[in-house]
């Protein structure tokens, strides 16, 4: 098999390229060459996805059995459209990595693949869906952009030749967002560790290597359509996750569980200050049974945690990204909440 990975140098894109090489496939990676490196054995083509001349030059490097698009998180739908249209004549299938944010109901409602998607045309520019400064309703900007990009892929390749992957939270070696690395560092320090909410709360992170494997499976699939790519409902919990962090790091720390209400009272930012903690009913209620029936296999979260700690301890450094700085509660704020728990 011959595939083109849009990206291919960090986290999911690199995992896709490496997994394809491990299968004996031929891999071309198209990226700007600004951050990270593709795995050895990958043919790299440097260029900008928003520049038509670069896309035309890329097309001459084909044909490919499939394109796997892992690098469109900050592109407008119309840029995804232009790229997909340029590559359609030289590629058999298009696998687009989207997000559960594309659903209108996320994170407030349970989701399936039949849940309503947000509205955005394939021709939308980067400003489509931006909200006024005084807006106090749901912030659907990012989700609308991704929903429009999904439409761009489908309009270019057709529904039967397009697979849409909608992960929730992706963790694992190489993570650039900083969710799991923050928890591993905090737990490794020991002491009394502020733990969020209910330890039995179900969570659904998915390992980057499992997302990569499923994306490759879609290359040889005869079926298109959308897939929620999350761990099975109810299998993993926040308590199990933090216990895995303690086991991986050898920490002797003690978890102090704070009720949701107390964390909200102290203004703890959900999703970032205590990563993975969110009170919304649908945040961790995403049905991925269709993907599982199509071959998605999710390793236990404890394996993801251990592999990430091993990567960190061996000198692994993620690609620099501004989202890293968003994650983690300050020591002062953590101690303030812990003191109230003790009282």
Short mmCIF file of C-alpha atoms in Angstrom, two decimals:
data_model
loop_
_atom_site.label_atom_id
_atom_site.label_comp_id
_atom_site.label_asym_id
_atom_site.label_seq_id
_atom_site.Cartn_x
_atom_site.Cartn_y
_atom_site.Cartn_z
CA UNK A 1 0.00 0.00 0.00
CA UNK A 2 1.10 3.55 -0.74
CA UNK A 3 -0.21 6.31 1.52
CA UNK A 4 0.21 10.04 1.82
CA UNK A 5 0.18 11.42 5.36
CA UNK A 6 -0.63 15.11 5.64
CA UNK A 7 1.62 15.89 8.60
CA UNK A 8 3.65 12.91 9.71
CA UNK A 9 6.18 14.57 12.00
CA UNK A 10 4.54 14.73 15.44
CA UNK A 11 2.16 12.82 17.67
CA UNK A 12 -0.71 11.28 15.67
CA UNK A 13 0.76 11.99 12.24
CA UNK A 14 4.09 10.49 13.21
CA UNK A 15 2.35 7.49 14.81
CA UNK A 16 0.41 6.92 11.58
CA UNK A 17 3.58 7.10 9.48
CA UNK A 18 5.46 4.73 11.79
CA UNK A 19 2.62 2.23 11.96
CA UNK A 20 2.34 2.22 8.17
CA UNK A 21 6.07 1.61 7.81
CA UNK A 22 5.78 -1.23 10.32
CA UNK A 23 3.18 -2.80 8.03
CA UNK A 24 5.61 -2.58 5.12
CA UNK A 25 3.72 0.22 3.39
CA UNK A 26 5.23 3.05 1.36
CA UNK A 27 4.76 6.38 3.15
CA UNK A 28 5.00 9.94 1.85
CA UNK A 29 4.65 12.73 4.41
CA UNK A 30 3.71 16.26 3.34
CA UNK A 31 4.47 19.02 5.83
CA UNK A 32 6.16 22.39 6.13
CA UNK A 33 9.27 20.93 7.75
CA UNK A 34 9.05 23.37 10.64
CA UNK A 35 8.64 21.02 13.60
CA UNK A 36 9.48 17.42 14.27
CA UNK A 37 10.78 14.81 11.91
CA UNK A 38 9.07 11.97 10.12
CA UNK A 39 10.16 8.39 10.94
CA UNK A 40 13.12 7.00 9.07
CA UNK A 41 12.02 5.41 5.82
CA UNK A 42 9.40 8.07 5.12
CA UNK A 43 9.64 10.10 1.93
CA UNK A 44 9.11 13.73 2.94
CA UNK A 45 7.79 16.45 0.69
CA UNK A 46 7.86 19.94 2.15
CA UNK A 47 5.25 22.53 1.33
CA UNK A 48 2.31 24.56 2.62
CA UNK A 49 -1.21 23.14 2.37
CA UNK A 50 -2.63 26.61 1.85
CA UNK A 51 -0.47 27.27 -1.25
CA UNK A 52 -1.97 25.91 -4.46
CA UNK A 53 1.38 25.57 -6.21
CA UNK A 54 2.66 23.38 -3.38
CA UNK A 55 -0.42 21.18 -3.61
CA UNK A 56 -0.02 20.77 -7.37
CA UNK A 57 3.65 19.89 -6.89
CA UNK A 58 2.63 17.34 -4.24
CA UNK A 59 0.08 15.77 -6.56
CA UNK A 60 2.83 14.96 -9.05
CA UNK A 61 4.44 12.71 -6.40
CA UNK A 62 1.44 10.33 -6.47
CA UNK A 63 -0.52 8.22 -6.94
CA UNK A 64 -1.44 6.85 -3.50
CA UNK A 65 -3.96 4.35 -2.25
CA UNK A 66 -5.08 6.81 0.38
CA UNK A 67 -4.50 10.17 2.02
CA UNK A 68 -4.56 10.31 5.82
CA UNK A 69 -5.12 13.87 6.98
CA UNK A 70 -3.76 14.44 10.50
CA UNK A 71 -2.67 18.08 10.21
CA UNK A 72 -5.82 20.10 9.57
CA UNK A 73 -6.63 21.13 13.15
CA UNK A 74 -5.91 24.79 12.46
CA UNK A 75 -6.95 24.92 8.80
CA UNK A 76 -10.17 26.48 7.56
CA UNK A 77 -12.60 24.14 5.78
CA UNK A 78 -11.91 25.84 2.45
CA UNK A 79 -8.20 24.99 2.79
CA UNK A 80 -9.05 21.35 3.47
CA UNK A 81 -11.36 21.50 0.44
CA UNK A 82 -8.63 22.87 -1.83
CA UNK A 83 -6.18 20.20 -0.71
CA UNK A 84 -8.65 17.36 -1.05
CA UNK A 85 -9.72 18.49 -4.51
CA UNK A 86 -6.09 18.69 -5.63
CA UNK A 87 -5.36 15.18 -4.36
CA UNK A 88 -8.55 13.41 -5.40
CA UNK A 89 -7.29 12.49 -8.90
CA UNK A 90 -4.21 10.76 -7.47
CA UNK A 91 -5.60 9.06 -4.31
CA UNK A 92 -8.07 6.25 -3.79
CA UNK A 93 -9.43 7.17 -0.36
CA UNK A 94 -9.37 10.03 2.13
CA UNK A 95 -9.17 9.46 5.89
CA UNK A 96 -9.83 12.70 7.75
CA UNK A 97 -9.11 12.96 11.48
CA UNK A 98 -11.78 15.21 12.96
CA UNK A 99 -13.01 15.47 16.56
CA UNK A 100 -16.09 14.92 18.73
CA UNK A 101 -16.27 18.72 18.90
CA UNK A 102 -17.93 18.54 15.49
CA UNK A 103 -21.15 17.36 17.19
CA UNK A 104 -23.67 19.97 18.28
CA UNK A 105 -24.30 18.07 21.52
CA UNK A 106 -20.73 17.75 22.77
CA UNK A 107 -19.92 17.92 25.69
CA UNK A 108 -23.43 18.20 27.11
CA UNK A 109 -25.12 15.14 25.62
CA UNK A 110 -24.29 11.48 25.03
CA UNK A 111 -23.15 10.95 21.44
CA UNK A 112 -23.38 8.36 18.69
CA UNK A 113 -22.40 8.65 15.02
CA UNK A 114 -26.01 9.57 14.27
CA UNK A 115 -25.87 12.64 16.54
CA UNK A 116 -26.35 16.00 14.86
CA UNK A 117 -23.26 17.68 13.48
CA UNK A 118 -22.66 21.41 13.63
CA UNK A 119 -23.40 23.57 10.61
CA UNK A 120 -20.58 24.83 8.41
CA UNK A 121 -20.07 24.79 4.66
CA UNK A 122 -17.05 23.20 3.03
CA UNK A 123 -16.12 26.64 1.71
CA UNK A 124 -16.00 28.33 5.14
CA UNK A 125 -13.02 30.53 5.90
CA UNK A 126 -11.13 30.73 9.18
CA UNK A 127 -13.52 33.37 10.56
CA UNK A 128 -16.66 31.32 10.06
CA UNK A 129 -18.42 30.76 13.38
CA UNK A 130 -16.36 33.20 15.45
CA UNK A 131 -18.34 34.54 18.38
CA UNK A 132 -18.66 38.13 19.61
CA UNK A 133 -16.67 39.08 22.69
CA UNK A 134 -19.80 39.36 24.86
CA UNK A 135 -21.19 35.93 23.85
CA UNK A 136 -22.19 33.81 26.85
CA UNK A 137 -23.55 30.74 25.05
CA UNK A 138 -21.82 27.59 23.76
CA UNK A 139 -18.54 28.15 21.93
CA UNK A 140 -19.01 26.14 18.77
CA UNK A 141 -16.31 27.86 16.71
CA UNK A 142 -13.77 25.02 16.66
CA UNK A 143 -16.45 22.38 16.19
CA UNK A 144 -17.97 24.25 13.27
CA UNK A 145 -14.60 24.55 11.61
CA UNK A 146 -14.03 20.82 11.94
CA UNK A 147 -17.55 19.97 10.75
CA UNK A 148 -16.97 22.14 7.67
CA UNK A 149 -13.66 20.37 7.04
CA UNK A 150 -15.44 17.01 7.22
CA UNK A 151 -17.83 18.20 4.52
CA UNK A 152 -14.88 19.36 2.45
CA UNK A 153 -13.37 15.87 2.49
CA UNK A 154 -16.68 14.19 1.64
CA UNK A 155 -17.53 16.63 -1.15
CA UNK A 156 -14.12 16.04 -2.73
CA UNK A 157 -13.84 12.24 -2.50
CA UNK A 158 -17.46 11.17 -2.06
CA UNK A 159 -18.99 9.47 0.94
CA UNK A 160 -17.96 5.94 -0.04
CA UNK A 161 -14.28 6.92 -0.40
CA UNK A 162 -14.07 9.01 2.77
CA UNK A 163 -13.65 7.93 6.38
CA UNK A 164 -14.13 10.49 9.15
CA UNK A 165 -12.49 9.72 12.49
CA UNK A 166 -13.78 11.63 15.51
CA UNK A 167 -11.54 11.04 18.55
CA UNK A 168 -12.12 12.65 21.91
CA UNK A 169 -8.91 12.90 23.95
CA UNK A 170 -5.81 11.24 22.46
CA UNK A 171 -2.99 10.35 24.87
CA UNK A 172 0.31 8.52 24.57
CA UNK A 173 4.01 8.93 23.83
CA UNK A 174 4.73 12.17 22.01
CA UNK A 175 1.71 14.03 23.39
CA UNK A 176 2.11 17.76 22.78
CA UNK A 177 -1.02 19.01 24.60
CA UNK A 178 0.35 18.14 28.04
CA UNK A 179 -2.59 16.46 29.76
CA UNK A 180 -1.05 13.12 30.67
CA UNK A 181 2.50 14.48 31.10
CA UNK A 182 1.20 17.01 33.63
CA UNK A 183 -0.52 14.32 35.67
CA UNK A 184 2.54 12.07 35.55
CA UNK A 185 4.81 14.86 36.77
CA UNK A 186 2.40 15.90 39.51
CA UNK A 187 1.85 12.35 40.78
CA UNK A 188 5.58 11.62 40.67
CA UNK A 189 6.19 14.47 43.14
CA UNK A 190 4.15 12.61 45.75
CA UNK A 191 2.61 14.21 48.80
CA UNK A 192 -1.12 14.81 48.93
CA UNK A 193 -2.44 15.04 45.39
CA UNK A 194 -5.67 16.85 44.56
CA UNK A 195 -7.83 14.40 42.59
CA UNK A 196 -10.91 15.68 40.78
CA UNK A 197 -14.48 14.56 41.26
CA UNK A 198 -15.57 10.93 41.64
CA UNK A 199 -12.89 8.23 41.31
CA UNK A 200 -15.52 5.98 39.68
CA UNK A 201 -16.26 8.56 36.98
CA UNK A 202 -15.88 6.88 33.58
CA UNK A 203 -13.41 8.43 31.11
CA UNK A 204 -12.58 7.52 27.50
CA UNK A 205 -9.09 8.63 26.40
CA UNK A 206 -7.68 6.67 23.48
CA UNK A 207 -4.05 5.77 22.80
CA UNK A 208 -2.43 7.55 19.86
CA UNK A 209 -1.10 4.24 18.54
CA UNK A 210 -4.60 2.77 18.51
CA UNK A 211 -5.97 5.76 16.59
CA UNK A 212 -3.11 5.38 14.10
CA UNK A 213 -3.82 1.67 13.61
CA UNK A 214 -7.52 2.33 13.05
CA UNK A 215 -6.76 5.07 10.53
CA UNK A 216 -4.64 2.61 8.56
CA UNK A 217 -7.40 0.01 8.73
CA UNK A 218 -9.67 2.52 6.99
CA UNK A 219 -7.27 2.64 4.07
CA UNK A 220 -8.13 -0.95 3.16
CA UNK A 221 -11.78 -0.75 4.22
CA UNK A 222 -14.53 -0.79 1.62
CA UNK A 223 -16.82 1.24 3.85
CA UNK A 224 -16.69 4.97 4.47
CA UNK A 225 -18.56 7.08 6.98
CA UNK A 226 -17.99 8.52 10.41
CA UNK A 227 -16.47 6.78 13.41
CA UNK A 228 -16.25 7.90 17.02
CA UNK A 229 -12.77 6.87 18.15
CA UNK A 230 -12.79 6.53 21.93
CA UNK A 231 -12.17 3.85 24.51
CA UNK A 232 -15.24 1.69 25.25
CA UNK A 233 -17.89 3.24 27.45
CA UNK A 234 -17.45 2.47 31.14
CA UNK A 235 -14.17 0.57 30.92
CA UNK A 236 -11.79 3.21 32.33
CA UNK A 237 -12.22 5.51 35.32
CA UNK A 238 -10.54 8.60 36.70
CA UNK A 239 -9.51 6.63 39.76
CA UNK A 240 -7.95 3.91 37.65
CA UNK A 241 -6.16 6.53 35.57
CA UNK A 242 -4.53 8.21 38.57
CA UNK A 243 -3.70 4.84 40.11
CA UNK A 244 -1.92 3.98 36.85
CA UNK A 245 0.02 7.25 37.09
CA UNK A 246 1.12 6.34 40.61
CA UNK A 247 2.12 2.84 39.54
CA UNK A 248 4.08 4.01 36.51
CA UNK A 249 6.01 6.67 38.43
CA UNK A 250 6.49 4.68 41.64
CA UNK A 251 4.89 7.50 43.56
CA UNK A 252 4.02 7.14 47.20
CA UNK A 253 1.62 10.06 47.06
CA UNK A 254 -1.89 10.03 48.47
CA UNK A 255 -4.91 11.00 46.41
CA UNK A 256 -7.36 13.41 48.01
CA UNK A 257 -10.62 13.41 46.06
CA UNK A 258 -12.43 16.72 45.90
CA UNK A 259 -16.13 16.80 44.94
CA UNK A 260 -17.05 18.52 41.70
CA UNK A 261 -18.93 21.19 43.61
CA UNK A 262 -15.88 22.20 45.61
CA UNK A 263 -13.70 22.45 42.51
CA UNK A 264 -16.32 24.55 40.73
CA UNK A 265 -16.61 26.76 43.80
CA UNK A 266 -12.88 27.44 43.66
CA UNK A 267 -13.07 28.29 39.97
CA UNK A 268 -10.96 25.35 38.79
CA UNK A 269 -10.92 25.44 34.99
CA UNK A 270 -12.43 22.24 33.68
CA UNK A 271 -10.42 20.25 31.14
CA UNK A 272 -7.19 22.21 31.78
CA UNK A 273 -6.29 23.00 35.41
CA UNK A 274 -6.99 19.41 36.40
CA UNK A 275 -6.69 17.74 32.98
CA UNK A 276 -9.42 15.30 31.88
CA UNK A 277 -11.80 16.54 34.61
CA UNK A 278 -15.11 17.76 33.25
CA UNK A 279 -18.58 17.72 34.77
CA UNK A 280 -20.58 17.88 31.53
CA UNK A 281 -22.80 14.83 31.04
CA UNK A 282 -21.59 14.01 27.55
CA UNK A 283 -17.87 14.66 27.86
CA UNK A 284 -17.13 10.99 28.51
CA UNK A 285 -20.27 9.44 27.05
CA UNK A 286 -19.34 8.83 23.43
CA UNK A 287 -20.47 5.58 21.84
CA UNK A 288 -17.65 4.13 19.70
CA UNK A 289 -19.24 0.72 19.08
CA UNK A 290 -19.31 1.30 15.31
CA UNK A 291 -15.55 1.82 15.26
CA UNK A 292 -15.03 -1.21 17.49
CA UNK A 293 -17.09 -3.31 15.11
CA UNK A 294 -14.89 -2.01 12.29
CA UNK A 295 -11.71 -3.08 14.08
CA UNK A 296 -10.84 -0.38 16.61
CA UNK A 297 -8.90 -1.95 19.48
CA UNK A 298 -8.14 0.19 22.51
CA UNK A 299 -5.38 -0.96 24.82
CA UNK A 300 -5.88 -0.51 28.58
CA UNK A 301 -5.29 3.05 29.72
CA UNK A 302 -2.65 1.83 32.18
CA UNK A 303 -0.51 0.73 29.21
CA UNK A 304 -0.79 4.20 27.67
CA UNK A 305 0.21 5.80 30.97
CA UNK A 306 3.22 3.52 31.42
CA UNK A 307 4.43 4.01 27.85
CA UNK A 308 4.14 7.78 28.16
CA UNK A 309 6.14 7.84 31.39
CA UNK A 310 8.80 5.64 29.78
CA UNK A 311 8.95 8.04 26.83
CA UNK A 312 9.32 11.02 29.18
CA UNK A 313 12.02 9.32 31.26
CA UNK A 314 13.99 8.38 28.15
CA UNK A 315 14.28 12.04 27.16
CA UNK A 316 11.22 12.28 24.95
CA UNK A 317 10.35 15.89 24.21
CA UNK A 318 7.09 16.87 22.50
CA UNK A 319 6.86 19.37 19.68
CA UNK A 320 6.43 22.81 21.25
CA UNK A 321 2.81 23.90 21.28
CA UNK A 322 1.00 26.73 23.11
CA UNK A 323 -1.63 24.36 24.53
CA UNK A 324 1.00 22.82 26.82
CA UNK A 325 1.01 25.97 28.97
CA UNK A 326 -2.77 25.79 29.47
CA UNK A 327 -2.63 22.64 31.59
CA UNK A 328 -2.08 22.24 35.29
CA UNK A 329 -3.23 23.82 38.52
CA UNK A 330 -0.83 26.00 40.51
CA UNK A 331 0.66 24.61 43.72
CA UNK A 332 -0.90 27.48 45.66
CA UNK A 333 -4.41 26.82 44.37
CA UNK A 334 -4.06 23.09 44.88
CA UNK A 335 -2.95 23.59 48.47
CA UNK A 336 -5.83 25.97 49.14
CA UNK A 337 -8.36 23.35 48.05
CA UNK A 338 -6.54 20.58 49.93
CA UNK A 339 -6.58 22.69 53.09
CA UNK A 340 -10.34 23.05 52.78
CA UNK A 341 -10.68 19.30 52.35
CA UNK A 342 -8.64 18.72 55.49
CA UNK A 343 -10.76 21.19 57.40
#
